[in-house]
Structure formats: C-alpha cells, structure tokens
mmCIF file of C-alpha atoms in Angstrom:
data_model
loop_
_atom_site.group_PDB
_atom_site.id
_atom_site.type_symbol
_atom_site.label_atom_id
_atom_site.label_comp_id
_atom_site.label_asym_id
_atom_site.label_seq_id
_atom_site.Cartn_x
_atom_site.Cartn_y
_atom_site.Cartn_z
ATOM 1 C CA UNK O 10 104.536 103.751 123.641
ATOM 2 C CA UNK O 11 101.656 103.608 125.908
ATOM 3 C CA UNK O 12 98.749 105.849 124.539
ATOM 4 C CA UNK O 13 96.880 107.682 127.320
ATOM 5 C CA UNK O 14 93.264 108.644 126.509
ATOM 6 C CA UNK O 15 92.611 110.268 129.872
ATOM 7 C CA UNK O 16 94.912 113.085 130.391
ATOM 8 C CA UNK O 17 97.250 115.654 129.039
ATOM 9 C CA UNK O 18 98.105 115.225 124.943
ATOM 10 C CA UNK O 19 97.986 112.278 123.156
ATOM 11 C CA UNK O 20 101.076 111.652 120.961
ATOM 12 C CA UNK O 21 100.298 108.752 118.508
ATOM 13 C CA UNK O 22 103.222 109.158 115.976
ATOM 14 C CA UNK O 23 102.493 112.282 113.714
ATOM 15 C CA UNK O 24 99.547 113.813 116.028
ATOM 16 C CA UNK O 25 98.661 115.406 119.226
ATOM 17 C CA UNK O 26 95.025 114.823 120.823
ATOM 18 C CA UNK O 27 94.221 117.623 123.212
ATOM 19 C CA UNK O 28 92.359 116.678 126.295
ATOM 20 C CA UNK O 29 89.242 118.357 124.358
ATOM 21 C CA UNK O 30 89.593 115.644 121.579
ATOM 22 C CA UNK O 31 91.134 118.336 119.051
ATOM 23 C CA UNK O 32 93.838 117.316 117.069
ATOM 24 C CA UNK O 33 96.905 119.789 117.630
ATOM 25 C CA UNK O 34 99.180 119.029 115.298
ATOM 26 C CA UNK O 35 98.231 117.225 111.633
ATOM 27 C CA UNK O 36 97.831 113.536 111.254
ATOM 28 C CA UNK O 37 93.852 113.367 112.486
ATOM 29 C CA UNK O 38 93.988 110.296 110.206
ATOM 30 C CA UNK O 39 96.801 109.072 112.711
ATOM 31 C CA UNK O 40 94.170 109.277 115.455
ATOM 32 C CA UNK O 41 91.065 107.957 114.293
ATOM 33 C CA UNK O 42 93.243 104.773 113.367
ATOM 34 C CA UNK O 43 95.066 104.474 116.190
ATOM 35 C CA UNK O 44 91.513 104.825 118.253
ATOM 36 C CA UNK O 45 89.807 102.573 116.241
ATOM 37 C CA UNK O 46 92.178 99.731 116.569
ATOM 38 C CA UNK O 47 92.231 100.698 120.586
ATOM 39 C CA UNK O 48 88.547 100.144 120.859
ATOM 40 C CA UNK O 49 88.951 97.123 118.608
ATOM 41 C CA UNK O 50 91.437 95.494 120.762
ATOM 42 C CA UNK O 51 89.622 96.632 124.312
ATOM 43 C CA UNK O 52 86.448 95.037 122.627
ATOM 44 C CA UNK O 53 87.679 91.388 122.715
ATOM 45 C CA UNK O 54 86.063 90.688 119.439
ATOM 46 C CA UNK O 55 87.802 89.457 115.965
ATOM 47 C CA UNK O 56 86.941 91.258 113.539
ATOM 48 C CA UNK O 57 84.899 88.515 111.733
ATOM 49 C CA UNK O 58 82.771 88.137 115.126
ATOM 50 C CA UNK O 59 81.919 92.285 114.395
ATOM 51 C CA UNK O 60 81.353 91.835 110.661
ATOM 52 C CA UNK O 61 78.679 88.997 111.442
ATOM 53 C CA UNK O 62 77.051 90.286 114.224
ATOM 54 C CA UNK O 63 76.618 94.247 112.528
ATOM 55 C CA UNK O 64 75.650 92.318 109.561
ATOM 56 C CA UNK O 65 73.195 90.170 111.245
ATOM 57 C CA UNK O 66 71.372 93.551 112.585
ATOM 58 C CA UNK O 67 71.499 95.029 109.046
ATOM 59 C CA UNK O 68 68.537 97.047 108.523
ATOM 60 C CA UNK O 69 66.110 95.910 105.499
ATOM 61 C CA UNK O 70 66.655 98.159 102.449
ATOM 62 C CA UNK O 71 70.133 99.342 103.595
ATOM 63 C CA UNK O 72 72.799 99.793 101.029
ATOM 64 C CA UNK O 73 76.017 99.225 103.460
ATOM 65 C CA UNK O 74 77.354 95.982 104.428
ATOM 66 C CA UNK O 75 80.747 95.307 106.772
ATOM 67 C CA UNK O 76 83.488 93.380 105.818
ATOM 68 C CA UNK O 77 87.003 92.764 107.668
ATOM 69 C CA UNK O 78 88.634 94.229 104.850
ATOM 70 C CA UNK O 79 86.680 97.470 105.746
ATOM 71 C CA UNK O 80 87.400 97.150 109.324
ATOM 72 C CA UNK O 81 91.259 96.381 109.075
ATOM 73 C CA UNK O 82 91.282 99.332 106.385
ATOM 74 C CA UNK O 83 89.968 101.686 109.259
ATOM 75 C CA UNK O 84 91.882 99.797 112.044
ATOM 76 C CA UNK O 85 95.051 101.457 109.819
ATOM 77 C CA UNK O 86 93.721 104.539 108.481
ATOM 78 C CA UNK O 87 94.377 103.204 105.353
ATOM 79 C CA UNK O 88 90.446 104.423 104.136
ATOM 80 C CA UNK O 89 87.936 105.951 106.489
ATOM 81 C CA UNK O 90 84.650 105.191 106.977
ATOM 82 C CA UNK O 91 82.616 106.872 103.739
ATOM 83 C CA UNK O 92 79.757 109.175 104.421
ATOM 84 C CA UNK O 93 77.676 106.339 102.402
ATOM 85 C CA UNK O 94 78.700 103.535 105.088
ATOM 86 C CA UNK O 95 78.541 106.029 108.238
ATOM 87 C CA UNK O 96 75.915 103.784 109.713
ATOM 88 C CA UNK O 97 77.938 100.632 109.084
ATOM 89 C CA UNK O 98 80.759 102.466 111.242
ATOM 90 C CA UNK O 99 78.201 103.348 113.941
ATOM 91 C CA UNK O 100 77.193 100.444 114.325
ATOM 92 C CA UNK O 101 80.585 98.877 114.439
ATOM 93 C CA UNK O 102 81.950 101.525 117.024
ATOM 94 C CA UNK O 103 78.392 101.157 119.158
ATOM 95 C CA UNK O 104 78.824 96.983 119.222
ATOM 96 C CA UNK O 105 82.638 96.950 120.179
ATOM 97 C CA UNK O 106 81.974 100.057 123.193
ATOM 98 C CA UNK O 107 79.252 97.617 124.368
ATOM 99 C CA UNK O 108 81.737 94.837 124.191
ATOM 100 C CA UNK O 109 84.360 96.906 125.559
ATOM 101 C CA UNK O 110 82.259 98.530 128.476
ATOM 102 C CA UNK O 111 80.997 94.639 129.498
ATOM 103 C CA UNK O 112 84.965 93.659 129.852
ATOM 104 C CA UNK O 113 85.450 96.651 132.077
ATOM 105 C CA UNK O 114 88.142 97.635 130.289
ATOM 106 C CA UNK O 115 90.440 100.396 131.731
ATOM 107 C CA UNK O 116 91.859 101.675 128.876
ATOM 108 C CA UNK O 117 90.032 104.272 127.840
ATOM 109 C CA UNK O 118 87.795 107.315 129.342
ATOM 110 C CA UNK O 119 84.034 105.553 129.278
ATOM 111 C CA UNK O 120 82.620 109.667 128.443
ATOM 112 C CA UNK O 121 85.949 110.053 125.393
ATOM 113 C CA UNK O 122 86.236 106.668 123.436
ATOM 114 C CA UNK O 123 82.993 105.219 124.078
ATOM 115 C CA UNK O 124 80.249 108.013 123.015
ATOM 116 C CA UNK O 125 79.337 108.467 119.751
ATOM 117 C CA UNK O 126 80.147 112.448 119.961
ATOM 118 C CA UNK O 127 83.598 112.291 119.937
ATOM 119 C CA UNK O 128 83.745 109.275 117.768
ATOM 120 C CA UNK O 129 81.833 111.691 115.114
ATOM 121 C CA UNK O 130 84.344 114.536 115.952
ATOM 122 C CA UNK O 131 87.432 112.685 115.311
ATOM 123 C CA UNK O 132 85.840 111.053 111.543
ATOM 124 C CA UNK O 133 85.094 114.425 110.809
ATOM 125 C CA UNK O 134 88.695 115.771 111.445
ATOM 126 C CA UNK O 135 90.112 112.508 109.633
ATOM 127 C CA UNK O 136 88.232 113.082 106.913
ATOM 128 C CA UNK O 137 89.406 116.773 106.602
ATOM 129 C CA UNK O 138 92.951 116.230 107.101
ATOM 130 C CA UNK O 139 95.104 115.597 103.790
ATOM 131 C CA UNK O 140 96.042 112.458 102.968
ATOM 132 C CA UNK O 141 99.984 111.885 103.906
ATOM 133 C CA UNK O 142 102.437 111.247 100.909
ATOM 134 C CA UNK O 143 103.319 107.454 100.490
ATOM 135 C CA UNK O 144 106.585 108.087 102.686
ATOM 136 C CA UNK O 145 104.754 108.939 105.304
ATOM 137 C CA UNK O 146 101.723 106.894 104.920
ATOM 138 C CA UNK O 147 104.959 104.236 105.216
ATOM 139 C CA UNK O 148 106.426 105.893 108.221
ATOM 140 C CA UNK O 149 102.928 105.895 109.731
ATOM 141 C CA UNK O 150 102.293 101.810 109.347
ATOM 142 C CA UNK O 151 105.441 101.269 110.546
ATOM 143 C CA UNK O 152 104.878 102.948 113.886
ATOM 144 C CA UNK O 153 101.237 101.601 114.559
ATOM 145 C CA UNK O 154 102.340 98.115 113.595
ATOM 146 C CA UNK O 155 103.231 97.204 116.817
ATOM 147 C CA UNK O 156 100.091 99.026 118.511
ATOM 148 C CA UNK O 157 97.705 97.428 116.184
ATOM 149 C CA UNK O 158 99.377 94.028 116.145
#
C-alpha cells in the first residue's frame, strides 16, 4: 500500500488522516508510527547515525539521551516519545527533515511531515488515543512490517 501524505485520507491500517492532519477514525498511534518510520526512511540515515549525531548536540545539564532502541520503539508505535524526552524527539524529527529536505525527497508534503506543528499535533493525538489490545497491537505490526522494513 502506497501511503499518500498529500491528498485526500490517509489509510495506514486501522486509521484515517484527514487532509487537515486529524485522525478520523482511531489508531492515532497507527499514524505517528507509520510517519515516523516514513521520515526515517526519506531521511537516509540509520538509526545509529541519528542517535550519535542528536547525542553529540545534547545540551549540557539535559536529562534525555537517544538510543536506537527508543527510535525503533517509535518507528513501531510500540512507546511514544514521553513528555520527559520531547526534546530528544524534536530533535530527532528536526535532524532527519533536514536530512530528508537535502535528499529532495518526494515523498512527503515539505509544509505536513516536515514542520514541527503537525509533528506536535499528531504526538499529541497518539498519546491520547488508547492503547490497542495485544491482538491488535499484533494485527498492527504485522501490517507495518513491510512499510517499515
């Protein structure tokens, strides 16, 4: 399934992303993952290439730190990104659209995906949706596999 972020809905398994970024129908988990790993994969970078160079611009006295346990966790909606490590994600999601943006990838609307505003929008509704029983959290996996992969 191709996932288009410039027009119409977005169907990404268990969700619906309205043109406006809202999530339509429940799984806003669904989305932030499946956005994540999008911007992760349009990025070009590994994910130990973001861990070290976010890491390297850790600010003195800073309590966060990433890992590629964090990011993969994220990358599959498995956890979000905690209010505590918020910065950590920004400055994940701000290194990979400048990484992204420098490819020229086409993939993505540069005003949707690569602004912090929506990217704050969608955590928010992940992090208000409920979490999915383990069937579906099983169901879910098993359809992003092959988008993440």
């Amino acid at each position: 399934m191709v996932l288009d972020w410039f027009s119409g809905p977005v169907w990404s398994g268990f969700s619906c992303l309205a043109r406006d970024g809202a999530v339509v129908a429940g799984g806003a988990r669904d989305v932030f993952a499946s956005r994540f790993a999008a911007l992760l994969g349009d990025s070009g970078l590994q994910a130990k290439q973001v861990v070290r160079r976010v890491n390297a611009r850790h600010p003195q006295g800073a309590s966060w730190s990433v890992t590629a346990g964090g990011l993969s966790a994220w990358k599959t909606g498995r956890n979000l990104p905690s209010e505590a490590n918020q910065d950590a994600f920004f400055r994940v999601v701000r290194l990979l659209t400048e990484h992204a943006r420098s490819r020229a990838v086409r993939g993505h609307a540069v005003g949707e995906l690569l602004d912090d505003v929506p990217w704050t929008r969608v955590l928010e509704q992940a992090r208000a949706a409920p979490l999915p029983d383990a069937s579906q959290r099983a169901e879910i996996v098993l359809y992003l596999r092959p988008l993440i992969d």
